[in-house]
Amino acid sequence: MRRVLRPLQWVWLLVVVLLVWELLTRTIATSLFVPPVSEIVRTFGRTWFAASPSTLFLSEEFRTNVLPSIGRIAAGYSIASVVGIGGGILLGVWRPAGAFFNPLIRLGMSVPVTALLPLAIVVFGITNSMNVFLIALGCLWPILINAYDGARGIDGTMTLTARSMQLSRRRYFLNVLLPGASPAIVAGMRVSVGTAMVLMVVSELYAATSGLGYYLTQQQRLFRFPQLWSAILLIALLGILANAAFAALERSALRWHHAARGESR
């Protein structure tokens, strides 16, 4: 019962906001730029979905602009995860290398990735590689730092115990190092999900020939604001679904960690 009632604690506020939005845009604050919620929802259905089962009920607009964006996020996020986890663990285990590269990593984190957009356009051109590069670079730093901190934060007692048991490097990595660092790694990966969404939209706003960011720009130029708001709604729903999916995977992969924390409490 609590699981059913808990989401309702915040859903009611969203419903109230949407009702007030609908009433204001229908009566007092009518505006070309902010259409009523009902019009946005109708446009959302017409724009992104179709009645044909052969296309999985997805419209041509969805296939043209949404699927490329999802592909760019998947590619950039995957690259960042592989490089960030591998590099972070390596630097965390190899202390001299970690001490040497740590200032450079902190410097890289302090530079907004969006500031590199003009340089990325010059180097890669208006291509998918440019979008993937920006997404990967932005997602890299949280994953790398968390993997580095997670590897460095392994309990010294566990390391000494593993050495006394004469574990091989492979067994030490799989049974001690990776499980011990995984909570921090997963935390960095979860933060990077939102970063990937933001960078996907930003990179496509200025340098793309397809994608949700490109679609937003086109609708704004054509003053088609219901379509623009429907794209914003779709981006929000994609972000919610991505975070929900990652949260489910996190609960499954770190079930042992959450159980241990519950016992310690």
PDB file of C-alpha atoms in Angstrom, residues 87-262:
ATOM      1  CA  GLY A  87      40.876   4.639 -16.293  1.00  0.00           C
ATOM      2  CA  GLY A  88      39.491   5.446 -12.843  1.00  0.00           C
ATOM      3  CA  ILE A  89      40.234   1.997 -11.431  1.00  0.00           C
ATOM      4  CA  LEU A  90      43.698   1.998 -12.993  1.00  0.00           C
ATOM      5  CA  LEU A  91      44.556   5.396 -11.502  1.00  0.00           C
ATOM      6  CA  GLY A  92      43.071   4.411  -8.154  1.00  0.00           C
ATOM      7  CA  VAL A  93      45.156   1.247  -7.941  1.00  0.00           C
ATOM      8  CA  TRP A  94      48.344   2.724  -9.398  1.00  0.00           C
ATOM      9  CA  ARG A  95      48.902   5.464  -6.827  1.00  0.00           C
ATOM     10  CA  PRO A  96      51.831   7.305  -8.552  1.00  0.00           C
ATOM     11  CA  ALA A  97      49.831   7.642 -11.778  1.00  0.00           C
ATOM     12  CA  GLY A  98      46.783   8.764  -9.809  1.00  0.00           C
ATOM     13  CA  ALA A  99      48.778  11.453  -8.011  1.00  0.00           C
ATOM     14  CA  PHE A 100      50.258  12.626 -11.319  1.00  0.00           C
ATOM     15  CA  PHE A 101      47.003  12.809 -13.311  1.00  0.00           C
ATOM     16  CA  ASN A 102      44.695  13.942 -10.510  1.00  0.00           C
ATOM     17  CA  PRO A 103      45.327  17.714 -11.049  1.00  0.00           C
ATOM     18  CA  LEU A 104      44.751  17.301 -14.795  1.00  0.00           C
ATOM     19  CA  ILE A 105      41.502  15.438 -14.175  1.00  0.00           C
ATOM     20  CA  ARG A 106      40.263  18.109 -11.768  1.00  0.00           C
ATOM     21  CA  LEU A 107      41.167  20.770 -14.352  1.00  0.00           C
ATOM     22  CA  GLY A 108      39.252  18.905 -17.044  1.00  0.00           C
ATOM     23  CA  MET A 109      36.208  18.725 -14.785  1.00  0.00           C
ATOM     24  CA  SER A 110      36.268  22.491 -14.230  1.00  0.00           C
ATOM     25  CA  VAL A 111      35.987  23.271 -17.959  1.00  0.00           C
ATOM     26  CA  PRO A 112      32.353  23.309 -19.180  1.00  0.00           C
ATOM     27  CA  VAL A 113      32.057  20.838 -22.016  1.00  0.00           C
ATOM     28  CA  THR A 114      29.698  23.186 -23.869  1.00  0.00           C
ATOM     29  CA  ALA A 115      32.579  25.677 -24.131  1.00  0.00           C
ATOM     30  CA  LEU A 116      34.350  23.139 -26.361  1.00  0.00           C
ATOM     31  CA  LEU A 117      31.457  23.040 -28.840  1.00  0.00           C
ATOM     32  CA  PRO A 118      33.016  25.509 -31.345  1.00  0.00           C
ATOM     33  CA  LEU A 119      36.312  23.601 -31.261  1.00  0.00           C
ATOM     34  CA  ALA A 120      34.518  20.269 -31.677  1.00  0.00           C
ATOM     35  CA  ILE A 121      32.664  21.619 -34.739  1.00  0.00           C
ATOM     36  CA  VAL A 122      35.977  22.712 -36.295  1.00  0.00           C
ATOM     37  CA  VAL A 123      37.629  19.339 -35.623  1.00  0.00           C
ATOM     38  CA  PHE A 124      34.773  16.944 -36.406  1.00  0.00           C
ATOM     39  CA  GLY A 125      32.447  19.069 -38.512  1.00  0.00           C
ATOM     40  CA  ILE A 126      28.667  18.800 -38.258  1.00  0.00           C
ATOM     41  CA  THR A 127      28.666  15.033 -37.878  1.00  0.00           C
ATOM     42  CA  ASN A 128      27.493  12.384 -35.454  1.00  0.00           C
ATOM     43  CA  SER A 129      31.090  12.072 -34.252  1.00  0.00           C
ATOM     44  CA  MET A 130      30.989  15.612 -32.909  1.00  0.00           C
ATOM     45  CA  ASN A 131      27.808  14.981 -30.909  1.00  0.00           C
ATOM     46  CA  VAL A 132      29.113  11.672 -29.581  1.00  0.00           C
ATOM     47  CA  PHE A 133      32.430  13.285 -28.632  1.00  0.00           C
ATOM     48  CA  LEU A 134      30.766  16.010 -26.556  1.00  0.00           C
ATOM     49  CA  ILE A 135      28.440  13.551 -24.827  1.00  0.00           C
ATOM     50  CA  ALA A 136      31.302  11.158 -24.077  1.00  0.00           C
ATOM     51  CA  LEU A 137      33.558  13.921 -22.759  1.00  0.00           C
ATOM     52  CA  GLY A 138      30.867  15.364 -20.499  1.00  0.00           C
ATOM     53  CA  CYS A 139      29.909  11.966 -19.080  1.00  0.00           C
ATOM     54  CA  LEU A 140      33.521  10.871 -18.655  1.00  0.00           C
ATOM     55  CA  TRP A 141      34.487  13.059 -15.700  1.00  0.00           C
ATOM     56  CA  PRO A 142      31.856  11.987 -13.119  1.00  0.00           C
ATOM     57  CA  ILE A 143      32.419   8.315 -13.951  1.00  0.00           C
ATOM     58  CA  LEU A 144      36.211   8.634 -13.927  1.00  0.00           C
ATOM     59  CA  ILE A 145      36.348  10.539 -10.636  1.00  0.00           C
ATOM     60  CA  ASN A 146      33.935   8.202  -8.891  1.00  0.00           C
ATOM     61  CA  ALA A 147      35.755   5.110 -10.137  1.00  0.00           C
ATOM     62  CA  TYR A 148      39.050   6.632  -8.981  1.00  0.00           C
ATOM     63  CA  ASP A 149      37.673   7.508  -5.537  1.00  0.00           C
ATOM     64  CA  GLY A 150      35.971   4.135  -5.254  1.00  0.00           C
ATOM     65  CA  ALA A 151      39.168   2.233  -6.047  1.00  0.00           C
ATOM     66  CA  ARG A 152      41.183   4.360  -3.626  1.00  0.00           C
ATOM     67  CA  GLY A 153      38.571   3.952  -0.900  1.00  0.00           C
ATOM     68  CA  ILE A 154      38.811   0.175  -0.699  1.00  0.00           C
ATOM     69  CA  ASP A 155      39.155  -0.857   2.951  1.00  0.00           C
ATOM     70  CA  GLY A 156      42.810  -1.576   3.723  1.00  0.00           C
ATOM     71  CA  THR A 157      41.805  -4.540   5.837  1.00  0.00           C
ATOM     72  CA  MET A 158      40.150  -6.152   2.829  1.00  0.00           C
ATOM     73  CA  THR A 159      43.270  -5.620   0.748  1.00  0.00           C
ATOM     74  CA  LEU A 160      45.510  -7.147   3.431  1.00  0.00           C
ATOM     75  CA  THR A 161      43.137 -10.079   3.803  1.00  0.00           C
ATOM     76  CA  ALA A 162      43.194 -10.682   0.047  1.00  0.00           C
ATOM     77  CA  ARG A 163      46.994 -10.614   0.075  1.00  0.00           C
ATOM     78  CA  SER A 164      47.188 -13.019   2.998  1.00  0.00           C
ATOM     79  CA  MET A 165      44.880 -15.375   1.113  1.00  0.00           C
ATOM     80  CA  GLN A 166      47.217 -15.055  -1.890  1.00  0.00           C
ATOM     81  CA  LEU A 167      44.431 -14.224  -4.294  1.00  0.00           C
ATOM     82  CA  SER A 168      45.413 -13.916  -7.926  1.00  0.00           C
ATOM     83  CA  ARG A 169      45.123 -10.513  -9.572  1.00  0.00           C
ATOM     84  CA  ARG A 170      42.081 -11.650 -11.480  1.00  0.00           C
ATOM     85  CA  ARG A 171      40.277 -12.897  -8.363  1.00  0.00           C
ATOM     86  CA  TYR A 172      41.298  -9.776  -6.418  1.00  0.00           C
ATOM     87  CA  PHE A 173      39.864  -7.576  -9.147  1.00  0.00           C
ATOM     88  CA  LEU A 174      36.595  -9.521  -9.479  1.00  0.00           C
ATOM     89  CA  ASN A 175      36.001 -10.353  -5.809  1.00  0.00           C
ATOM     90  CA  VAL A 176      37.464  -7.380  -3.927  1.00  0.00           C
ATOM     91  CA  LEU A 177      38.288  -4.342  -6.043  1.00  0.00           C
ATOM     92  CA  LEU A 178      35.308  -4.201  -8.417  1.00  0.00           C
ATOM     93  CA  PRO A 179      32.613  -4.921  -5.770  1.00  0.00           C
ATOM     94  CA  GLY A 180      34.201  -2.462  -3.369  1.00  0.00           C
ATOM     95  CA  ALA A 181      34.355   0.329  -5.937  1.00  0.00           C
ATOM     96  CA  SER A 182      31.022  -0.436  -7.646  1.00  0.00           C
ATOM     97  CA  PRO A 183      28.794   1.785  -5.410  1.00  0.00           C
ATOM     98  CA  ALA A 184      30.887   4.843  -6.246  1.00  0.00           C
ATOM     99  CA  ILE A 185      31.090   3.856  -9.927  1.00  0.00           C
ATOM    100  CA  VAL A 186      27.331   3.425 -10.205  1.00  0.00           C
ATOM    101  CA  ALA A 187      26.790   6.800  -8.507  1.00  0.00           C
ATOM    102  CA  GLY A 188      28.972   8.481 -11.132  1.00  0.00           C
ATOM    103  CA  MET A 189      27.206   6.658 -13.945  1.00  0.00           C
ATOM    104  CA  ARG A 190      23.814   7.748 -12.656  1.00  0.00           C
ATOM    105  CA  VAL A 191      24.885  11.402 -12.535  1.00  0.00           C
ATOM    106  CA  SER A 192      26.141  11.073 -16.098  1.00  0.00           C
ATOM    107  CA  VAL A 193      22.712  10.003 -17.389  1.00  0.00           C
ATOM    108  CA  GLY A 194      21.375  13.526 -16.898  1.00  0.00           C
ATOM    109  CA  THR A 195      24.572  15.023 -18.278  1.00  0.00           C
ATOM    110  CA  ALA A 196      24.209  12.934 -21.426  1.00  0.00           C
ATOM    111  CA  MET A 197      20.661  14.198 -21.979  1.00  0.00           C
ATOM    112  CA  VAL A 198      21.712  17.838 -21.586  1.00  0.00           C
ATOM    113  CA  LEU A 199      24.713  17.546 -23.895  1.00  0.00           C
ATOM    114  CA  MET A 200      22.696  15.664 -26.493  1.00  0.00           C
ATOM    115  CA  VAL A 201      20.222  18.534 -26.746  1.00  0.00           C
ATOM    116  CA  VAL A 202      22.859  21.295 -26.620  1.00  0.00           C
ATOM    117  CA  SER A 203      25.096  19.727 -29.260  1.00  0.00           C
ATOM    118  CA  GLU A 204      22.133  19.153 -31.594  1.00  0.00           C
ATOM    119  CA  LEU A 205      20.819  22.688 -31.134  1.00  0.00           C
ATOM    120  CA  TYR A 206      23.848  24.165 -32.876  1.00  0.00           C
ATOM    121  CA  ALA A 207      25.447  21.404 -34.937  1.00  0.00           C
ATOM    122  CA  ALA A 208      23.205  18.657 -36.276  1.00  0.00           C
ATOM    123  CA  THR A 209      20.978  17.858 -39.215  1.00  0.00           C
ATOM    124  CA  SER A 210      18.682  15.591 -37.217  1.00  0.00           C
ATOM    125  CA  GLY A 211      17.821  14.884 -33.600  1.00  0.00           C
ATOM    126  CA  LEU A 212      15.657  16.399 -30.890  1.00  0.00           C
ATOM    127  CA  GLY A 213      17.846  19.479 -30.443  1.00  0.00           C
ATOM    128  CA  TYR A 214      17.735  20.116 -34.204  1.00  0.00           C
ATOM    129  CA  TYR A 215      13.959  19.619 -34.150  1.00  0.00           C
ATOM    130  CA  LEU A 216      13.593  22.183 -31.346  1.00  0.00           C
ATOM    131  CA  THR A 217      15.541  24.757 -33.351  1.00  0.00           C
ATOM    132  CA  GLN A 218      13.494  24.159 -36.493  1.00  0.00           C
ATOM    133  CA  GLN A 219      10.150  24.490 -34.701  1.00  0.00           C
ATOM    134  CA  GLN A 220      11.300  27.676 -32.945  1.00  0.00           C
ATOM    135  CA  ARG A 221      12.294  29.226 -36.265  1.00  0.00           C
ATOM    136  CA  LEU A 222       8.934  28.298 -37.793  1.00  0.00           C
ATOM    137  CA  PHE A 223       7.011  29.588 -34.734  1.00  0.00           C
ATOM    138  CA  ARG A 224       5.431  26.145 -34.291  1.00  0.00           C
ATOM    139  CA  PHE A 225       5.307  26.287 -30.515  1.00  0.00           C
ATOM    140  CA  PRO A 226       2.929  23.357 -29.843  1.00  0.00           C
ATOM    141  CA  GLN A 227       5.405  21.105 -31.683  1.00  0.00           C
ATOM    142  CA  LEU A 228       8.287  22.681 -29.768  1.00  0.00           C
ATOM    143  CA  TRP A 229       6.598  22.027 -26.424  1.00  0.00           C
ATOM    144  CA  SER A 230       5.773  18.459 -27.489  1.00  0.00           C
ATOM    145  CA  ALA A 231       9.490  17.877 -28.101  1.00  0.00           C
ATOM    146  CA  ILE A 232      10.314  19.311 -24.664  1.00  0.00           C
ATOM    147  CA  LEU A 233       7.744  16.943 -23.152  1.00  0.00           C
ATOM    148  CA  LEU A 234       9.295  14.008 -25.010  1.00  0.00           C
ATOM    149  CA  ILE A 235      12.789  14.914 -23.773  1.00  0.00           C
ATOM    150  CA  ALA A 236      11.472  15.071 -20.203  1.00  0.00           C
ATOM    151  CA  LEU A 237       9.811  11.662 -20.538  1.00  0.00           C
ATOM    152  CA  LEU A 238      12.959  10.132 -22.030  1.00  0.00           C
ATOM    153  CA  GLY A 239      14.973  11.489 -19.110  1.00  0.00           C
ATOM    154  CA  ILE A 240      12.506  10.074 -16.582  1.00  0.00           C
ATOM    155  CA  LEU A 241      12.536   6.665 -18.304  1.00  0.00           C
ATOM    156  CA  ALA A 242      16.343   6.609 -18.475  1.00  0.00           C
ATOM    157  CA  ASN A 243      16.677   7.434 -14.780  1.00  0.00           C
ATOM    158  CA  ALA A 244      14.011   4.904 -13.810  1.00  0.00           C
ATOM    159  CA  ALA A 245      15.698   2.175 -15.855  1.00  0.00           C
ATOM    160  CA  PHE A 246      19.084   2.975 -14.364  1.00  0.00           C
ATOM    161  CA  ALA A 247      17.636   3.013 -10.842  1.00  0.00           C
ATOM    162  CA  ALA A 248      16.157  -0.458 -11.427  1.00  0.00           C
ATOM    163  CA  LEU A 249      19.494  -1.761 -12.718  1.00  0.00           C
ATOM    164  CA  GLU A 250      21.266  -0.178  -9.764  1.00  0.00           C
ATOM    165  CA  ARG A 251      18.954  -1.860  -7.266  1.00  0.00           C
ATOM    166  CA  SER A 252      19.508  -5.202  -8.967  1.00  0.00           C
ATOM    167  CA  ALA A 253      23.284  -4.917  -9.343  1.00  0.00           C
ATOM    168  CA  LEU A 254      23.902  -3.455  -5.870  1.00  0.00           C
ATOM    169  CA  ARG A 255      21.348  -5.477  -3.962  1.00  0.00           C
ATOM    170  CA  TRP A 256      24.092  -6.801  -1.693  1.00  0.00           C
ATOM    171  CA  HIS A 257      25.256  -3.250  -0.951  1.00  0.00           C
ATOM    172  CA  HIS A 258      21.800  -1.979  -0.015  1.00  0.00           C
ATOM    173  CA  ALA A 259      21.212  -5.072   2.137  1.00  0.00           C
ATOM    174  CA  ALA A 260      24.509  -4.489   3.964  1.00  0.00           C
ATOM    175  CA  ARG A 261      23.632  -0.845   4.604  1.00  0.00           C
ATOM    176  CA  GLY A 262      20.243  -1.864   5.934  1.00  0.00           C
TER     177      GLY A 262
END
